[in-house]
């Protein structure tokens, strides 16, 4: 009996030690390393966080009867097991809480988990209904060893996600999945050791047809070690090509290509309130949590956003949209929250809120701002690097009063006074300064002045001081201007900029004030 | 003296003592008008404070008085906010007077005094914004005190243009403008740091 280990695994590694080890090291670098995560209680855990402390089951329909799909740990302690009819489960455990199986939410949760796992590797495969595959070979050095990766995964899954899980690491995806499904937390670095590690698993745990399993058992095959001993041709002839194909993929003898998970290019988070909400305070709290999720999402992708959208859902009413926009792209959730607060303060809810959704798209690459390492510069020095300060002020103002309330005004070259400036446009080339005097205040529309004895009148006589300055332009654009401008003083002492139309009927207008 | 009272007097910026008037004399920003500098305590506009300019009507040199200050501020690349101005600030004229319009922002709230006050306060608190000009009348009592605190936090100067003279105002400086032949007659209604209330004529080249 002591001879057998010498006979079986060793002959391969015996001859020519030196070249073998070099190529072995190379092969190890190139060999992928698959970490499988299996969530045995996922069907139960997607429902809510409570079922950990009570006996609970998820049921599925099987041949017209309800049977147990997944049972919680407390239910299992009382004897409830999978595939048991629900009546039997109730008999064993009267206080059982029952949920229907929900494939859709399981898949959603798996995708969320895949997005979460992107912090460990970019090569992730989703294996519905309850497993993930992570290719971690490239991440081992970055994280400082495989055990460090596994430790981080374990910590985050148990503390943040509160999922129970099994994991296994091998060079082939199928072997990792198989080991993890069996609850074996093995780590196999080399393909050549797979046979011996998998050998102890029972054929019952293989993901193959029930009939094939029964046939295998009838031929006296109990574990995979027994399968390895059977001749390959015979196996193929007796059980069909599927079994051989599966075993070859498991051992890495034939390639096993997988589709990699790609994260969604939009962020979407939803929260449904357990009851109807009337106060914006509560809304703000929940929205703050959604924004935090968004911040994590953005940080993982190293992107930032210009705007995000909240939707508040009501009964019998259309949803209320809130768009939070920022002038400078950001991923700071606190900043977004202050802006949202301004929106919520002004919002009057037309109906109680049932749910809230946050969406964000159109991501931009994040480029961090540079902050001063030392003290703030003194205030009488020019503030060069502080434009961001004014940016956040303008965002706040904009959030409260709307986009149109904030204006910049620049001059452009035009002889007609009312066309010589532009609102909210950056004017690339500074216009030549006009030589003539212009008032600081311009009226939005010229105001018609009444006349007395052919002289303009503004609550009293108006005295002309300077002028006229003739402005005659714009005939080409259809907005012809032919005017004589004067500087005048009214009887209260205001300095006015008035003009007389040269076209009939030669009316007088007030156009500006020298302030 | 009571030590608590002592700390209050020394640390609270809102309390000033006549004998400390010299302290305030150090801190004015030059107005650019020699006659006015000579009159105002501190030799110029107050800093980190609220100032009121009462003018019975617009168009009598109220912006000209502030022009040198605005010029310096935009040269320093700090911002000027105009909140609910009565007319359109005419960019060609302001640029001709040497103001960089890249640093001028006009806020026009929708006829709501509350929004205007809120934006004045926020603007005063922001440090990049050095000067806030606001055209508002009928301010509720106590508002100016609050704005005063905001100006101290943001190290900025707030100028409120008003058409009515409201006696009960806690602004640091209150000026009344009267039209005159060659400029404007500035009457100092109140100035923190002095008892000498007087009137001075400032020559302005309005046009």
XYZ file of C-alpha atoms in Angstrom:
722
model
C 0.000 0.000 0.000
C 2.852 2.405 0.719
C 4.013 1.959 -2.851
C 1.043 3.588 -4.532
C 1.995 7.308 -4.135
C 5.387 6.557 -5.649
C 3.832 4.903 -8.638
C 1.094 7.387 -9.482
C 2.013 11.068 -9.537
C 5.798 11.153 -9.607
C 7.036 9.845 -13.009
C 6.226 13.107 -14.785
C 8.549 15.300 -12.750
C 11.501 12.915 -12.449
C 13.650 13.343 -15.576
C 15.753 16.421 -16.484
C 15.196 18.626 -13.447
C 16.634 21.954 -14.594
C 14.894 22.791 -17.897
C 11.644 21.460 -16.478
C 11.654 23.921 -13.559
C 12.345 26.898 -15.851
C 9.459 26.069 -18.125
C 7.337 25.336 -15.079
C 7.902 28.841 -13.754
C 6.974 30.259 -17.151
C 3.902 28.113 -17.333
C 2.783 29.296 -13.924
C 2.869 32.907 -15.051
C 0.853 32.159 -18.148
C -1.609 29.831 -16.483
C -4.764 31.625 -15.473
C -5.987 31.322 -11.938
C -9.711 31.193 -11.442
C -11.313 32.157 -8.175
C -14.847 30.833 -7.937
C -17.377 32.431 -5.590
C -20.490 30.370 -4.952
C -23.361 31.829 -2.947
C -25.331 28.813 -1.733
C -28.054 30.878 -0.025
C -28.335 33.597 -2.627
C -31.991 32.833 -3.434
C -32.805 33.522 0.202
C -30.406 36.379 0.742
C -31.802 38.527 -2.059
C -35.114 38.816 -0.237
C -34.156 40.797 2.809
C -31.640 40.888 5.573
C -33.872 39.326 8.209
C -33.824 35.630 7.305
C -30.458 35.027 8.974
C -32.033 34.939 12.417
C -35.267 33.093 11.658
C -36.130 29.824 9.967
C -36.995 30.756 6.403
C -37.158 29.047 3.027
C -37.438 29.953 -0.608
C -39.851 27.701 -2.490
C -40.086 26.751 -6.143
C -42.787 25.001 -8.130
C -41.920 21.432 -9.045
C -44.474 19.238 -10.817
C -47.338 21.320 -9.470
C -46.126 21.228 -5.898
C -44.228 23.727 -3.833
C -40.881 22.369 -2.782
C -38.072 23.927 -0.820
C -35.426 25.586 -3.010
C -33.134 27.003 -0.333
C -33.478 26.807 3.433
C -31.901 29.132 5.967
C -29.394 27.770 8.460
C -31.921 27.790 11.307
C -34.427 25.907 9.174
C -31.789 23.335 8.245
C -31.040 22.800 11.921
C -34.681 21.833 12.401
C -34.497 19.319 9.559
C -35.719 21.271 6.554
C -33.690 20.482 3.447
C -33.774 21.290 -0.249
C -36.357 19.577 -2.512
C -38.554 18.812 0.495
C -42.291 19.486 -0.055
C -43.397 22.643 1.692
C -45.959 20.734 3.814
C -43.218 18.572 5.245
C -41.144 21.637 5.961
C -44.077 23.252 7.816
C -44.549 20.090 9.823
C -40.925 20.182 10.934
C -40.833 23.873 11.564
C -44.201 25.616 12.097
C -42.808 29.161 12.332
C -41.315 28.986 8.867
C -41.193 32.128 6.746
C -41.689 31.408 3.039
C -40.566 33.441 0.035
C -41.085 32.688 -3.654
C -37.985 32.115 -5.729
C -37.016 35.167 -7.758
C -34.554 34.465 -10.574
C -34.579 38.033 -11.802
C -33.428 39.563 -8.544
C -30.821 36.822 -8.131
C -29.371 37.683 -11.504
C -29.436 41.362 -10.632
C -27.631 40.724 -7.379
C -25.040 38.617 -9.177
C -24.439 41.472 -11.589
C -24.082 43.896 -8.716
C -21.604 41.527 -7.130
C -19.737 41.277 -10.425
C -19.526 45.072 -10.566
C -18.252 45.043 -7.008
C -15.664 42.371 -7.853
C -14.230 44.572 -10.579
C -11.985 46.057 -7.923
C -10.084 42.760 -7.877
C -9.861 41.935 -11.561
C -11.269 43.020 -14.882
C -11.924 39.452 -16.009
C -15.133 38.281 -14.391
C -17.627 35.707 -15.560
C -21.152 35.499 -14.184
C -22.426 31.946 -13.693
C -26.154 32.114 -12.984
C -27.918 31.295 -10.799
C -25.486 31.680 -7.939
C -21.790 31.844 -8.831
C -19.089 34.201 -10.049
C -15.706 33.425 -11.595
C -12.794 35.825 -11.161
C -9.543 35.480 -13.063
C -7.024 36.725 -10.509
C -3.619 35.739 -11.876
C -2.804 39.297 -12.929
C -3.903 40.753 -9.573
C -1.877 38.516 -7.281
C 1.198 40.709 -7.217
C -0.759 43.944 -6.976
C -2.664 42.823 -3.916
C 0.328 41.164 -2.315
C -0.554 37.517 -2.654
C -3.579 35.364 -3.257
C -4.431 35.149 0.418
C -4.649 38.960 0.594
C -7.209 38.970 -2.230
C -9.181 36.203 -0.586
C -9.045 38.028 2.734
C -10.429 41.240 1.234
C -13.162 39.348 -0.581
C -14.124 37.508 2.581
C -14.194 40.670 4.659
C -16.297 42.691 2.224
C -18.708 39.878 1.438
C -19.426 39.123 5.068
C -19.400 42.661 6.435
C -20.852 44.790 3.641
C -22.878 42.386 1.529
C -23.660 39.922 4.304
C -23.617 36.973 1.913
C -22.548 33.478 2.839
C -20.258 32.014 0.199
C -17.719 29.308 -0.699
C -14.635 29.979 -2.719
C -11.971 27.889 -4.420
C -8.989 28.716 -6.614
C -7.683 26.512 -9.428
C -6.219 27.030 -12.900
C -9.478 26.061 -14.657
C -12.886 27.692 -14.219
C -14.839 24.425 -14.077
C -12.618 22.920 -11.414
C -12.915 26.060 -9.278
C -16.699 26.032 -9.619
C -16.907 22.341 -8.784
C -14.764 22.660 -5.683
C -16.623 25.749 -4.501
C -20.020 24.090 -5.028
C -18.826 21.224 -2.866
C -17.779 23.695 -0.214
C -14.089 22.816 -0.531
C -11.941 25.893 -0.139
C -8.918 24.451 -1.934
C -6.221 26.494 -3.611
C -4.579 24.662 -6.501
C -1.879 26.625 -8.300
C -0.808 24.010 -10.811
C -2.883 22.145 -13.373
C -0.985 18.937 -12.750
C -2.326 18.685 -9.205
C -5.957 18.987 -10.253
C -6.526 15.253 -10.700
C -5.518 14.379 -7.190
C -7.471 17.270 -5.585
C -10.659 16.591 -7.529
C -10.309 12.861 -7.061
C -11.955 12.828 -3.665
C -15.182 14.503 -4.867
C -18.262 12.380 -5.289
C -19.774 11.988 -8.751
C -23.070 13.178 -7.247
C -21.731 16.706 -7.136
C -20.944 16.838 -10.867
C -23.216 19.177 -12.859
C -24.264 16.413 -15.253
C -27.572 14.718 -15.976
C -29.253 12.649 -13.285
C -29.347 9.642 -15.586
C -25.589 9.735 -16.222
C -24.920 9.974 -12.500
C -27.084 6.923 -11.885
C -25.315 4.997 -14.635
C -21.964 5.914 -13.122
C -23.087 4.755 -9.685
C -24.416 1.491 -11.161
C -20.999 0.779 -12.638
C -19.491 1.181 -9.190
C -18.062 4.636 -9.707
C -18.417 6.654 -6.495
C -15.808 9.403 -6.701
C -13.955 11.193 -9.467
C -10.857 9.175 -8.622
C -12.763 6.144 -9.903
C -13.576 8.030 -13.108
C -9.888 8.860 -13.703
C -9.113 5.142 -13.629
C -11.599 4.287 -16.394
C -10.388 4.183 -20.009
C -11.252 7.346 -21.897
C -12.630 5.669 -25.019
C -14.918 3.489 -22.956
C -16.250 6.464 -21.023
C -17.014 8.326 -24.226
C -18.768 5.373 -25.734
C -20.848 4.637 -22.668
C -21.806 8.072 -21.386
C -21.610 10.245 -24.474
C -19.234 13.049 -25.383
C -20.680 15.554 -22.859
C -19.119 13.897 -19.829
C -15.683 13.603 -21.457
C -15.906 17.169 -22.652
C -16.789 18.406 -19.184
C -13.985 16.429 -17.541
C -11.444 17.683 -20.091
C -12.462 21.270 -19.489
C -12.244 20.714 -15.758
C -8.709 19.389 -16.030
C -7.702 22.092 -18.501
C -6.959 19.630 -21.302
C -9.102 21.567 -23.754
C -9.670 25.323 -23.729
C -12.734 26.691 -21.990
C -13.518 30.156 -23.329
C -15.818 32.340 -21.210
C -17.554 35.644 -21.751
C -16.351 38.382 -19.486
C -18.705 40.596 -17.571
C -18.803 44.204 -18.740
C -20.082 46.725 -16.253
C -23.086 48.799 -17.291
C -22.229 52.189 -18.754
C -24.964 53.887 -16.765
C -25.426 54.155 -13.071
C -28.838 53.370 -11.701
C -29.863 52.953 -8.090
C -33.368 52.635 -6.756
C -34.853 52.723 -3.313
C -38.418 51.818 -2.547
C -39.781 53.251 0.668
C -41.580 50.798 2.953
C -44.285 53.442 3.359
C -45.302 56.639 1.654
C -43.043 59.556 2.439
C -44.238 63.129 2.809
C -41.186 64.895 4.175
C -38.262 66.019 2.087
C -35.934 65.393 5.062
C -36.368 61.651 4.754
C -36.020 61.892 0.992
C -32.783 63.765 1.464
C -31.363 61.076 3.735
C -32.106 58.294 1.278
C -30.896 60.361 -1.655
C -27.654 60.903 0.240
C -27.170 57.139 0.465
C -27.831 56.738 -3.252
C -25.288 59.459 -3.939
C -22.755 57.579 -1.858
C -23.316 54.492 -4.012
C -22.834 56.691 -7.053
C -19.576 58.018 -5.622
C -18.261 54.468 -5.161
C -19.336 53.584 -8.692
C -17.554 56.639 -10.086
C -14.435 56.021 -8.038
C -14.154 52.438 -9.284
C -14.246 53.651 -12.866
C -12.150 56.753 -12.188
C -14.735 58.947 -13.852
C -16.838 61.928 -12.859
C -20.154 63.413 -13.914
C -21.643 66.720 -14.966
C -25.137 65.930 -13.864
C -27.258 63.245 -12.293
C -30.976 62.785 -12.217
C -33.313 61.889 -9.399
C -36.797 60.587 -10.034
C -39.394 60.566 -7.305
C -42.183 58.084 -7.900
C -45.738 58.725 -6.727
C -49.007 56.857 -6.804
C -51.359 58.027 -9.547
C -49.014 60.836 -10.596
C -46.175 61.124 -13.031
C -42.735 60.974 -11.494
C -41.027 64.178 -10.354
C -37.661 64.756 -11.969
C -34.844 66.574 -10.247
C -31.714 67.220 -12.253
C -28.666 68.119 -10.224
C -26.064 69.729 -12.422
C -22.586 70.922 -11.613
C -20.432 73.401 -13.487
C -17.241 71.487 -12.967
C -17.410 67.711 -13.282
C -17.259 66.028 -9.902
C -17.528 62.748 -8.048
C -17.899 64.270 -4.595
C -21.167 63.005 -3.152
C -21.250 65.612 -0.399
C -21.084 68.408 -2.915
C -23.900 66.833 -4.913
C -25.880 66.451 -1.706
C -25.649 70.173 -0.875
C -26.888 70.986 -4.353
C -29.704 68.487 -4.014
C -30.666 70.092 -0.723
C -31.233 73.403 -2.511
C -33.486 71.649 -5.013
C -35.432 69.844 -2.308
C -35.888 73.028 -0.293
C -37.692 74.616 -3.192
C -39.646 71.512 -4.122
C -43.254 71.127 -3.070
C -44.293 67.496 -3.334
C -47.445 67.020 -5.382
C -48.036 63.611 -3.853
C -46.378 61.341 -1.288
C -43.278 59.588 -2.575
C -43.110 55.799 -2.937
C -39.669 55.344 -4.403
C -36.623 57.250 -5.495
C -34.257 56.484 -8.352
C -30.886 57.973 -9.129
C -29.450 57.695 -12.622
C -26.216 59.000 -14.049
C -24.640 58.627 -17.449
C -22.209 60.461 -19.730
C -19.143 59.891 -17.616
C -15.943 61.829 -18.048
C -12.430 60.911 -17.050
C -11.621 62.199 -13.609
C -8.754 64.635 -13.254
C -8.025 65.662 -9.696
C -7.683 69.307 -8.789
C -4.432 70.452 -7.351
C -4.632 71.961 -3.915
C -2.025 74.036 -2.182
C 0.155 72.026 0.141
C 0.898 75.023 2.321
C -1.138 77.784 3.858
C -3.808 79.634 1.977
C -2.410 82.685 0.218
C -3.110 86.059 1.801
C -6.279 87.635 0.551
C -4.810 90.713 -1.039
C -2.745 88.531 -3.320
C -4.261 87.538 -6.610
C -6.291 84.361 -6.289
C -5.216 82.343 -9.257
C -5.946 78.781 -8.259
C -9.231 79.536 -6.581
C -11.656 79.675 -9.442
C -13.192 76.499 -8.149
C -14.423 78.488 -5.183
C -16.521 80.745 -7.387
C -17.602 77.629 -9.286
C -19.215 76.084 -6.256
C -20.897 79.378 -5.362
C -22.363 79.661 -8.843
C -23.556 76.069 -8.699
C -25.409 76.776 -5.495
C -26.993 79.895 -6.951
C -27.892 78.024 -10.101
C -29.414 75.144 -8.201
C -31.690 77.524 -6.343
C -32.615 80.104 -8.918
C -32.238 78.282 -12.202
C -29.793 78.536 -15.029
C -31.190 81.763 -16.441
C -30.691 83.826 -13.308
C -26.927 83.908 -13.658
C -25.380 85.947 -16.418
C -22.077 87.061 -17.690
C -21.935 90.061 -19.992
C -19.268 90.740 -22.550
C -18.956 93.429 -25.151
C -18.724 92.774 -28.865
C -17.878 95.107 -31.681
C -21.094 96.634 -32.937
C -21.984 100.260 -33.429
C -25.573 99.746 -32.421
C -25.607 100.068 -28.612
C -28.194 97.354 -27.996
C -26.170 94.804 -29.981
C -22.781 95.695 -28.531
C -22.945 93.152 -25.730
C -23.597 89.430 -25.362
C -25.131 87.628 -22.421
C -23.688 84.257 -21.338
C -21.339 83.898 -24.265
C -17.626 83.821 -24.053
C -16.351 86.311 -26.543
C -13.072 85.038 -27.921
C -11.633 88.269 -29.240
C -11.925 91.356 -27.075
C -13.517 94.096 -29.113
C -11.758 97.355 -29.714
C -12.721 99.869 -27.078
C -15.041 102.464 -28.452
C -13.781 105.977 -28.168
C -17.074 107.655 -27.360
C -18.674 107.813 -23.944
C -21.088 105.056 -23.073
C -23.251 104.830 -19.950
C -22.810 102.134 -17.275
C -26.515 101.418 -17.274
C -28.396 100.422 -20.384
C -32.165 100.102 -20.396
C -33.370 96.696 -21.610
C -35.670 98.500 -24.061
C -35.335 102.177 -25.017
C -38.046 104.111 -23.206
C -40.144 106.545 -25.211
C -39.941 110.065 -23.744
C -42.881 112.411 -23.976
C -42.222 115.743 -25.642
C -43.052 119.303 -24.722
C -42.335 122.055 -27.227
C -40.398 119.530 -29.332
C -38.066 118.894 -26.389
C -37.826 115.602 -24.462
C -39.514 115.534 -21.054
C -38.877 113.177 -18.138
C -40.943 114.256 -15.136
C -39.530 117.663 -15.865
C -37.427 119.322 -18.524
C -34.361 117.522 -19.813
C -31.276 119.609 -20.588
C -28.990 118.420 -23.356
C -25.309 118.737 -22.434
C -23.329 116.956 -25.126
C -24.071 115.700 -28.567
C -25.181 114.757 -30.976
C -23.321 111.544 -31.722
C -24.802 109.987 -34.790
C -25.112 106.197 -34.870
C -26.227 104.851 -38.177
C -25.679 101.135 -38.777
C -27.286 97.781 -39.223
C -29.166 98.477 -42.462
C -27.727 95.197 -43.785
C -29.308 93.060 -41.104
C -32.788 94.502 -41.306
C -32.428 96.094 -37.867
C -31.571 99.518 -39.113
C -30.490 102.098 -36.548
C -30.392 105.801 -37.366
C -30.167 107.901 -34.263
C -28.653 111.024 -32.772
C -27.454 110.372 -29.235
C -27.188 113.111 -26.606
C -26.007 113.242 -23.027
C -28.565 115.050 -20.924
C -29.435 115.898 -17.319
C -32.907 115.780 -15.908
C -34.135 118.143 -13.245
C -33.235 115.732 -10.419
C -29.627 115.511 -11.480
C -29.533 112.107 -13.201
C -27.282 111.939 -16.222
C -29.141 110.393 -19.123
C -28.234 108.954 -22.473
C -31.051 109.804 -24.826
C -31.504 109.706 -28.562
C -33.722 111.064 -31.221
C -34.827 108.829 -34.079
C -33.765 110.287 -37.392
C -36.606 108.500 -39.131
C -40.066 110.049 -38.899
C -41.686 110.825 -36.489
C -38.404 111.758 -34.773
C -39.338 110.521 -31.297
C -37.066 110.878 -28.268
C -35.988 107.799 -26.313
C -34.108 107.199 -23.057
C -31.500 104.480 -23.567
C -29.103 104.627 -20.640
C -27.913 106.268 -17.459
C -24.454 107.512 -16.577
C -24.024 106.165 -13.090
C -12.572 95.703 34.197
C -14.528 92.506 34.237
C -12.500 89.909 32.338
C -15.526 88.588 30.451
C -16.354 92.061 29.323
C -12.747 92.537 28.316
C -12.744 89.437 26.090
C -16.064 90.453 24.593
C -14.735 93.872 23.729
C -11.559 92.525 22.268
C -12.812 89.578 20.319
C -16.215 90.548 19.064
C -15.828 92.357 15.754
C -19.227 93.948 16.129
C -18.264 95.906 19.216
C -15.993 98.845 18.745
C -14.836 101.455 21.188
C -14.403 105.049 20.317
C -10.942 105.108 21.812
C -9.942 102.309 19.454
C -10.876 104.330 16.425
C -7.248 104.238 15.388
C -7.520 100.531 14.865
C -10.058 101.067 12.144
C -8.000 103.828 10.586
C -5.499 101.213 9.508
C -7.843 99.102 7.540
C -9.600 101.013 4.763
C -9.264 100.219 1.083
C -8.429 103.380 -0.845
C -11.447 104.605 -2.773
C -9.421 106.212 -5.527
C -11.032 109.566 -4.799
C -8.690 111.709 -2.634
C -11.488 113.889 -1.229
C -13.396 110.827 -0.096
C -10.325 109.068 1.353
C -9.658 112.114 3.486
C -13.125 111.989 4.958
C -13.738 108.303 5.539
C -12.365 106.654 8.688
C -9.576 104.297 7.726
C -8.815 106.338 4.648
C -11.066 104.381 2.354
C -13.869 101.898 1.985
C -14.398 99.639 5.007
C -13.128 96.082 4.645
C -15.031 92.898 5.449
C -18.176 94.904 5.961
C -21.486 96.044 4.578
C -21.870 99.521 3.193
C -25.020 101.340 2.193
C -25.336 103.891 -0.544
C -28.528 105.849 -0.512
C -29.269 107.540 -3.796
C -32.660 109.090 -4.504
C -32.408 108.029 -8.144
C -29.975 106.105 -10.301
C -27.622 107.722 -12.758
C -25.824 110.196 -10.507
C -22.381 108.659 -10.158
C -23.043 105.803 -7.765
C -21.007 103.366 -9.870
C -18.304 105.912 -10.635
C -17.577 106.150 -6.924
C -16.789 102.435 -6.816
C -15.034 102.290 -10.158
C -11.402 102.405 -8.893
C -12.196 99.630 -6.404
C -13.840 97.455 -9.049
C -10.876 97.983 -11.330
C -8.411 96.816 -8.680
C -10.508 93.790 -7.768
C -10.817 92.477 -11.305
C -7.115 93.094 -11.846
C -6.492 90.879 -8.822
C -8.616 88.251 -10.566
C -11.278 88.290 -7.903
C -14.938 88.358 -8.673
C -17.639 91.004 -8.509
C -21.259 89.940 -8.241
C -24.068 92.294 -9.235
C -27.302 91.179 -7.653
C -30.595 92.384 -9.126
C -29.256 95.517 -10.822
C -32.021 97.921 -11.953
C -30.754 98.028 -15.557
C -28.328 96.095 -17.745
C -24.702 96.718 -16.745
C -23.396 97.908 -20.072
C -20.308 95.893 -20.883
C -18.687 98.227 -23.471
C -18.705 101.116 -21.004
C -17.450 99.015 -18.097
C -14.656 97.549 -20.188
C -13.732 100.998 -21.384
C -13.462 102.037 -17.740
C -10.942 99.255 -17.159
C -13.059 96.522 -15.589
C -12.347 92.975 -16.740
C -15.803 91.636 -17.545
C -14.534 88.066 -17.188
C -14.768 88.636 -13.448
C -18.209 90.188 -13.383
C -21.275 88.058 -12.810
C -24.824 89.336 -12.801
C -27.458 87.559 -10.761
C -31.081 88.332 -11.525
C -33.426 86.521 -9.113
C -37.079 86.361 -10.127
C -38.441 89.313 -8.193
C -37.981 87.527 -4.926
C -36.348 89.455 -2.120
C -35.673 86.178 -0.283
C -33.677 84.690 -3.142
C -31.769 87.931 -3.556
C -30.842 88.071 0.123
C -29.856 84.432 0.098
C -27.579 84.955 -2.881
C -26.028 88.060 -1.303
C -25.200 86.074 1.796
C -23.743 83.153 -0.153
C -21.715 85.475 -2.352
C -20.327 87.369 0.615
C -19.290 84.101 2.248
C -17.387 82.901 -0.812
C -13.788 83.977 -0.599
C -13.170 84.287 -4.329
C -15.857 86.923 -4.513
C -14.486 90.234 -3.245
C -17.287 92.676 -3.909
C -21.036 92.205 -3.921
C -23.192 94.968 -5.318
C -26.886 94.644 -4.593
C -29.862 96.805 -5.409
C -32.478 96.117 -2.788
C -35.004 98.116 -0.874
C -37.179 97.311 2.063
C -34.804 94.994 3.855
C -36.206 93.253 6.918
C -34.745 94.288 10.231
C -31.677 92.389 11.321
C -30.798 91.271 7.821
C -27.927 93.683 7.506
C -26.387 92.357 10.685
C -26.479 88.873 9.209
C -24.948 90.049 5.963
C -22.304 91.833 7.993
C -21.290 88.504 9.537
C -21.222 86.874 6.108
C -18.929 89.626 4.839
C -16.569 89.010 7.739
C -16.444 85.265 6.999
C -15.753 85.784 3.324
C -13.480 88.825 3.661
C -15.585 90.691 1.173
C -17.276 94.057 0.873
C -21.003 94.265 0.309
C -22.522 97.421 -1.106
C -26.274 97.878 -0.867
C -27.748 100.498 -3.145
C -30.981 101.887 -1.813
C -33.332 104.613 -2.771
C -34.815 105.133 0.687
C -32.930 106.256 3.712
C -33.493 103.801 6.517
C -32.231 105.200 9.794
C -32.005 101.908 11.662
C -29.300 100.107 9.830
C -26.230 98.444 11.216
C -24.107 98.844 8.108
C -20.497 99.833 8.747
C -20.712 102.824 6.455
C -23.729 104.681 5.170
C -23.483 107.302 2.501
C -26.140 109.563 1.061
C -25.514 110.803 -2.453
C -26.780 114.154 -3.682
C -26.461 115.268 -7.277
C -24.197 118.204 -7.948
C -22.770 120.093 -10.888
C -19.419 118.395 -11.406
C -19.657 115.109 -9.628
C -21.547 114.074 -6.571
C -22.023 115.380 -3.042
C -21.390 112.530 -0.607
C -22.942 112.874 2.830
C -21.619 110.461 5.434
C -24.639 109.361 7.456
C -22.756 106.905 9.599
C -19.266 105.516 9.686
C -17.884 102.915 12.034
C -14.849 104.383 13.716
C -15.728 108.039 13.810
C -18.212 110.548 15.137
C -17.448 113.184 12.585
C -20.270 112.994 10.145
C -19.722 115.376 7.330
C -20.350 115.953 3.708
C -17.773 116.039 0.946
C -17.874 116.861 -2.720
C -16.310 114.289 -5.030
C -15.391 115.292 -8.534
C -16.462 112.703 -11.048
C -16.086 112.617 -14.781
C -19.481 111.121 -15.479
C -19.197 111.421 -19.235
